[in-house]
mmCIF file of C-alpha atoms in Angstrom:
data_model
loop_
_atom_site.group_PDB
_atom_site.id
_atom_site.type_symbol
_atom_site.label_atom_id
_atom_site.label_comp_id
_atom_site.label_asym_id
_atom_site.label_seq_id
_atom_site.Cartn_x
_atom_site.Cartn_y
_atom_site.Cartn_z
ATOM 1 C CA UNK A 10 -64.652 -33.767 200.558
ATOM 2 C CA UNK A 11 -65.683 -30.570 199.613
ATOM 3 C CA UNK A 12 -66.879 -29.167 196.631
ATOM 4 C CA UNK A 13 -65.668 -25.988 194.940
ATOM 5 C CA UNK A 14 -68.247 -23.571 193.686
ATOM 6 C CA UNK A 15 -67.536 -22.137 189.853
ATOM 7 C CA UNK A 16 -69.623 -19.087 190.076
ATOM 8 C CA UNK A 17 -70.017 -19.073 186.137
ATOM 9 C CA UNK A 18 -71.218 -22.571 185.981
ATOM 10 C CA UNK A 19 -75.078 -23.544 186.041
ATOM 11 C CA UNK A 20 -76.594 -26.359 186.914
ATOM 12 C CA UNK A 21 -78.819 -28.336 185.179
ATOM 13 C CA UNK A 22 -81.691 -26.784 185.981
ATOM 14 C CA UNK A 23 -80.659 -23.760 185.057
ATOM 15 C CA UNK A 24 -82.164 -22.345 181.753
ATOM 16 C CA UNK A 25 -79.537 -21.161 179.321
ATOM 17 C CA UNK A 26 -80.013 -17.566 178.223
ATOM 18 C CA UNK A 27 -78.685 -14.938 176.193
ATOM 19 C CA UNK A 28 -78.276 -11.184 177.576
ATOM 20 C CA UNK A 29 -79.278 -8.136 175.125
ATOM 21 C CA UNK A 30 -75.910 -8.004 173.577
ATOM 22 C CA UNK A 31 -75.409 -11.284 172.642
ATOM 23 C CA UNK A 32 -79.027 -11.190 171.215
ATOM 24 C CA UNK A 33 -78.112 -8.295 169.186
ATOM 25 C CA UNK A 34 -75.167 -9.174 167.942
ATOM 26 C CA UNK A 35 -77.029 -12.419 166.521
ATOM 27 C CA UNK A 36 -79.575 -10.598 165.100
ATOM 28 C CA UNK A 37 -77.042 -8.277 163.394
ATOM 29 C CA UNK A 38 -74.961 -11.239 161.777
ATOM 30 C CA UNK A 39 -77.966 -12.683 160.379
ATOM 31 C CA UNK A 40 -79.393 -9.508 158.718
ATOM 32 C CA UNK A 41 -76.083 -8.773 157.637
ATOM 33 C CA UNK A 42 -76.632 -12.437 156.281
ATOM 34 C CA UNK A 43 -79.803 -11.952 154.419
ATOM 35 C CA UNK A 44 -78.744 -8.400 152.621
ATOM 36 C CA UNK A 45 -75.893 -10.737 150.918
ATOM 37 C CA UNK A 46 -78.220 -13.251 150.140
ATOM 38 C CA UNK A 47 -80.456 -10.534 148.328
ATOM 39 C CA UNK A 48 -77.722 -8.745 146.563
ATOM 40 C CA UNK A 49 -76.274 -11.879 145.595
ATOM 41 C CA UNK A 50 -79.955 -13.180 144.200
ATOM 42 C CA UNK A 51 -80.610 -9.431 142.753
ATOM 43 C CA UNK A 52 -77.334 -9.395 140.468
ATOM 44 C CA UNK A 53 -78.199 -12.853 139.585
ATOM 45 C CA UNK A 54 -81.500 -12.488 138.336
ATOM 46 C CA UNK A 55 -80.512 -9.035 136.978
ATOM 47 C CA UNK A 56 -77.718 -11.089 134.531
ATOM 48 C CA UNK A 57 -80.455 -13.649 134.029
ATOM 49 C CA UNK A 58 -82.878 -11.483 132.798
ATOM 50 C CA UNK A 59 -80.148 -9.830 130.425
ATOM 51 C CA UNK A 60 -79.476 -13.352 129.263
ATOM 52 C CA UNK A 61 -82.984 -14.362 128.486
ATOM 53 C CA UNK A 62 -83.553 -11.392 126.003
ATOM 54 C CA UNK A 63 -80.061 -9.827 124.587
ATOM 55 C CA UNK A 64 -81.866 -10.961 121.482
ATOM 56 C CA UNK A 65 -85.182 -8.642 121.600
ATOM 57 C CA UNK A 66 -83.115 -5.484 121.223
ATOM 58 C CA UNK A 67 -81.920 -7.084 117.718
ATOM 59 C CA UNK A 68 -85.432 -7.599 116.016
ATOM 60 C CA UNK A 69 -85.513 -6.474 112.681
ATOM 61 C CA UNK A 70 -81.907 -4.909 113.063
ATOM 62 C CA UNK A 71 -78.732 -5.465 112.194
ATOM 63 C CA UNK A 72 -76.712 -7.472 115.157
ATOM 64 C CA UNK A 73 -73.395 -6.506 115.665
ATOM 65 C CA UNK A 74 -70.327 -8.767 115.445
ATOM 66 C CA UNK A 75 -68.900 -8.152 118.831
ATOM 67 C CA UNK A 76 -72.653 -9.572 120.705
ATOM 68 C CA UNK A 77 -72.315 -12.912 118.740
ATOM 69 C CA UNK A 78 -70.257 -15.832 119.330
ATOM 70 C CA UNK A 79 -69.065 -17.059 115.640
ATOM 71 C CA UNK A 80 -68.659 -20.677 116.656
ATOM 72 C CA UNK A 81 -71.675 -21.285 118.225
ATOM 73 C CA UNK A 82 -73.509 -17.875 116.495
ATOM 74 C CA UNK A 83 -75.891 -17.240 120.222
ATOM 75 C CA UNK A 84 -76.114 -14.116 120.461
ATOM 76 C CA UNK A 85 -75.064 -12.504 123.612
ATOM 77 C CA UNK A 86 -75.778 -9.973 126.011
ATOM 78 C CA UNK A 87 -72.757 -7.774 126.516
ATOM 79 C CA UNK A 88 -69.668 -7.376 124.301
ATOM 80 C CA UNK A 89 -67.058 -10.198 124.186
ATOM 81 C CA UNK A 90 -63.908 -11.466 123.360
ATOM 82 C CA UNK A 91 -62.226 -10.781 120.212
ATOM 83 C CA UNK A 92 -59.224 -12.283 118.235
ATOM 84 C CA UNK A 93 -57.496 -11.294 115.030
ATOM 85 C CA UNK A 94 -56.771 -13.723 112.361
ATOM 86 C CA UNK A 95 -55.042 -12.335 109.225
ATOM 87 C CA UNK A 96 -56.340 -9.052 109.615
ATOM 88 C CA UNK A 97 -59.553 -9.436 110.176
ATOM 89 C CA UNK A 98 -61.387 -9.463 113.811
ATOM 90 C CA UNK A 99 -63.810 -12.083 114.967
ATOM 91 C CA UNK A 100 -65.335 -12.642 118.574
ATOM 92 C CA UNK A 101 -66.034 -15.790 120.306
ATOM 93 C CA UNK A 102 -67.467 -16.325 124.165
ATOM 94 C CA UNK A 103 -64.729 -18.577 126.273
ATOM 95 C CA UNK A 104 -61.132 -19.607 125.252
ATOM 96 C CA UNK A 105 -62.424 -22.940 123.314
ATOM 97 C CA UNK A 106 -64.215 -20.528 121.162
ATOM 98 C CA UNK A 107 -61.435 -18.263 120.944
ATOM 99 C CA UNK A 108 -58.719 -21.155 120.167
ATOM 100 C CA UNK A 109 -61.309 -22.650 116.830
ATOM 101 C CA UNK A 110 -61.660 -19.065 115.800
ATOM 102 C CA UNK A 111 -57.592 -18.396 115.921
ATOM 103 C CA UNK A 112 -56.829 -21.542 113.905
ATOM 104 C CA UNK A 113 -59.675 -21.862 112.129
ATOM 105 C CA UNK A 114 -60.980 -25.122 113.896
ATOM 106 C CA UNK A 115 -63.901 -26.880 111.211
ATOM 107 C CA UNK A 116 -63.608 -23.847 109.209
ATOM 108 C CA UNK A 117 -65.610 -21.860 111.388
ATOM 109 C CA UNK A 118 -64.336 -18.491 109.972
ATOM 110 C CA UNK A 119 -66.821 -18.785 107.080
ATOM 111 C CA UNK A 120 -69.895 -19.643 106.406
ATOM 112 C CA UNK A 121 -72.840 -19.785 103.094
ATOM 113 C CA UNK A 122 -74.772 -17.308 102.771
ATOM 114 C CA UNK A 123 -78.232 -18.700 102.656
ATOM 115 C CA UNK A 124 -79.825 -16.821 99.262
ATOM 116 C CA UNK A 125 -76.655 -16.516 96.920
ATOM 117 C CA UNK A 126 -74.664 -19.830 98.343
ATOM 118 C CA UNK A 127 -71.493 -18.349 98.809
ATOM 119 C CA UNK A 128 -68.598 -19.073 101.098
ATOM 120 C CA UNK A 129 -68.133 -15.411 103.057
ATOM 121 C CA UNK A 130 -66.032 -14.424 106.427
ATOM 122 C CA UNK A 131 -67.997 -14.243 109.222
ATOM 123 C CA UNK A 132 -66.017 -11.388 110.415
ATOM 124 C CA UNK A 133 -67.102 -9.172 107.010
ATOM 125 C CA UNK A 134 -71.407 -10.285 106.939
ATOM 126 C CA UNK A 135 -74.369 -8.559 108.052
ATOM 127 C CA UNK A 136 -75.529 -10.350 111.011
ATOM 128 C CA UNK A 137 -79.163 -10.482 111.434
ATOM 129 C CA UNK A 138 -81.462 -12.599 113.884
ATOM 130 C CA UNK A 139 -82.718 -16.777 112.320
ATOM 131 C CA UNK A 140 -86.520 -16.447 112.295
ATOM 132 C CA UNK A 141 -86.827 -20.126 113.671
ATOM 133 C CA UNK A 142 -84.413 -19.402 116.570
ATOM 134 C CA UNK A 143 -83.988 -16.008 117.678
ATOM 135 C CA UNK A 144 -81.208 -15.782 119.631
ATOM 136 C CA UNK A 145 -78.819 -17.205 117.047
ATOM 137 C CA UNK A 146 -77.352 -15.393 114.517
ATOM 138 C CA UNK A 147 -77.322 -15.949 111.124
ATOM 139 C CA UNK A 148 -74.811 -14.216 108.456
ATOM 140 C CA UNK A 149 -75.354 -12.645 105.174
ATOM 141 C CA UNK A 150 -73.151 -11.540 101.933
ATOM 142 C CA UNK A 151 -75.253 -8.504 102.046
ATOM 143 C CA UNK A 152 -78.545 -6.403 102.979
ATOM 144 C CA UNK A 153 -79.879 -7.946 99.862
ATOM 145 C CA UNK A 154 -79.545 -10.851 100.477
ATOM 146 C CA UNK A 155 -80.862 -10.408 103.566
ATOM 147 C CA UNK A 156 -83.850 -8.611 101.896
ATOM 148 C CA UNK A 157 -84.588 -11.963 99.546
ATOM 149 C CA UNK A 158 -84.012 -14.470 102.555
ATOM 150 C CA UNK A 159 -86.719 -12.312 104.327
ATOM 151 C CA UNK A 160 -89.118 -12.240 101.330
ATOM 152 C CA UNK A 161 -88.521 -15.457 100.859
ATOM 153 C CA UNK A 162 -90.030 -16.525 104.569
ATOM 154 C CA UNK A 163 -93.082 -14.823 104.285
ATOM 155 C CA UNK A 164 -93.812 -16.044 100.824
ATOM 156 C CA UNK A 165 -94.008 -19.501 102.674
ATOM 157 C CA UNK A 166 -96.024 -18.150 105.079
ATOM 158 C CA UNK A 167 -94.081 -17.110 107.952
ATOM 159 C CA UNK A 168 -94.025 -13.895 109.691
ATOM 160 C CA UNK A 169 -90.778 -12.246 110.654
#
């Protein structure tokens, strides 16, 4: 019998290797690999970052309605969703949020103002920063009430 030769076939003790354009077209695919990879990390930590301290930019200022969810009152980073119930517009941060706000799941379209103890809308308060937590929110009847809650902190000795 005699054996065929398959010209593209090696042998075993033939080494195995790769001519330029293979090699470069490796090396392409895997630093076309790694730039996704970084972009992908970049926007990531970017939002991260964002995340971490959407609160700073509220210190000592009023914090407006449409950065704070008003179910769970953490204050966000960007602008988000809002619903109107009865008139009046609130914002909440996924569609759970969104679904309590619409039919006024556990009441959470009000809350007490912490000075003068009344019941207000959430969607009509001045939103400032808690000292104790500072990315939630906490809602007022009014700046002067704000004002008293404020005085009232550092009489006991706490700085805001």
């Amino acid at each position: 019998m005699n054996k065929k030769s398959f010209p593209n076939r090696r042998t075993r003790n033939q080494k195995l290797t790769w001519s330029i354009t293979e090699k470069r077209v490796f090396m392409i695919i895997g630093l076309a690999f790694i730039l996704i990879a970084l972009v992908i990390f970049r926007n990531n930590a970017k939002d991260d970052f964002k995340k971490q301290n959407a609160y700073k930019a509220f210190i000592g200022k009023e914090v407006p309605d449409s950065m704070v969810c008003m179910v769970s009152g953490v204050v966000k980073y960007k602008a988000i969703h809002p619903v109107e119930v009865k008139g009046e517009v609130y914002w909440g941060c996924c569609d759970r949020c969104l679904h309590k706000l619409s039919y006024n799941v556990d009441n959470v379209l009000f809350t007490k103002d912490p000075i003068s103890k009344k019941l207000i809308s959430k969607s009509k308060a001045v939103i400032r920063l808690d000292p104790n937590n500072q990315k939630l929110a906490m809602y007022f009847e009014s700046v002067e009430t704000y004002n008293q809650y404020t005085q009232s902190i550092k009489v006991n000795n706490i700085s805001y």
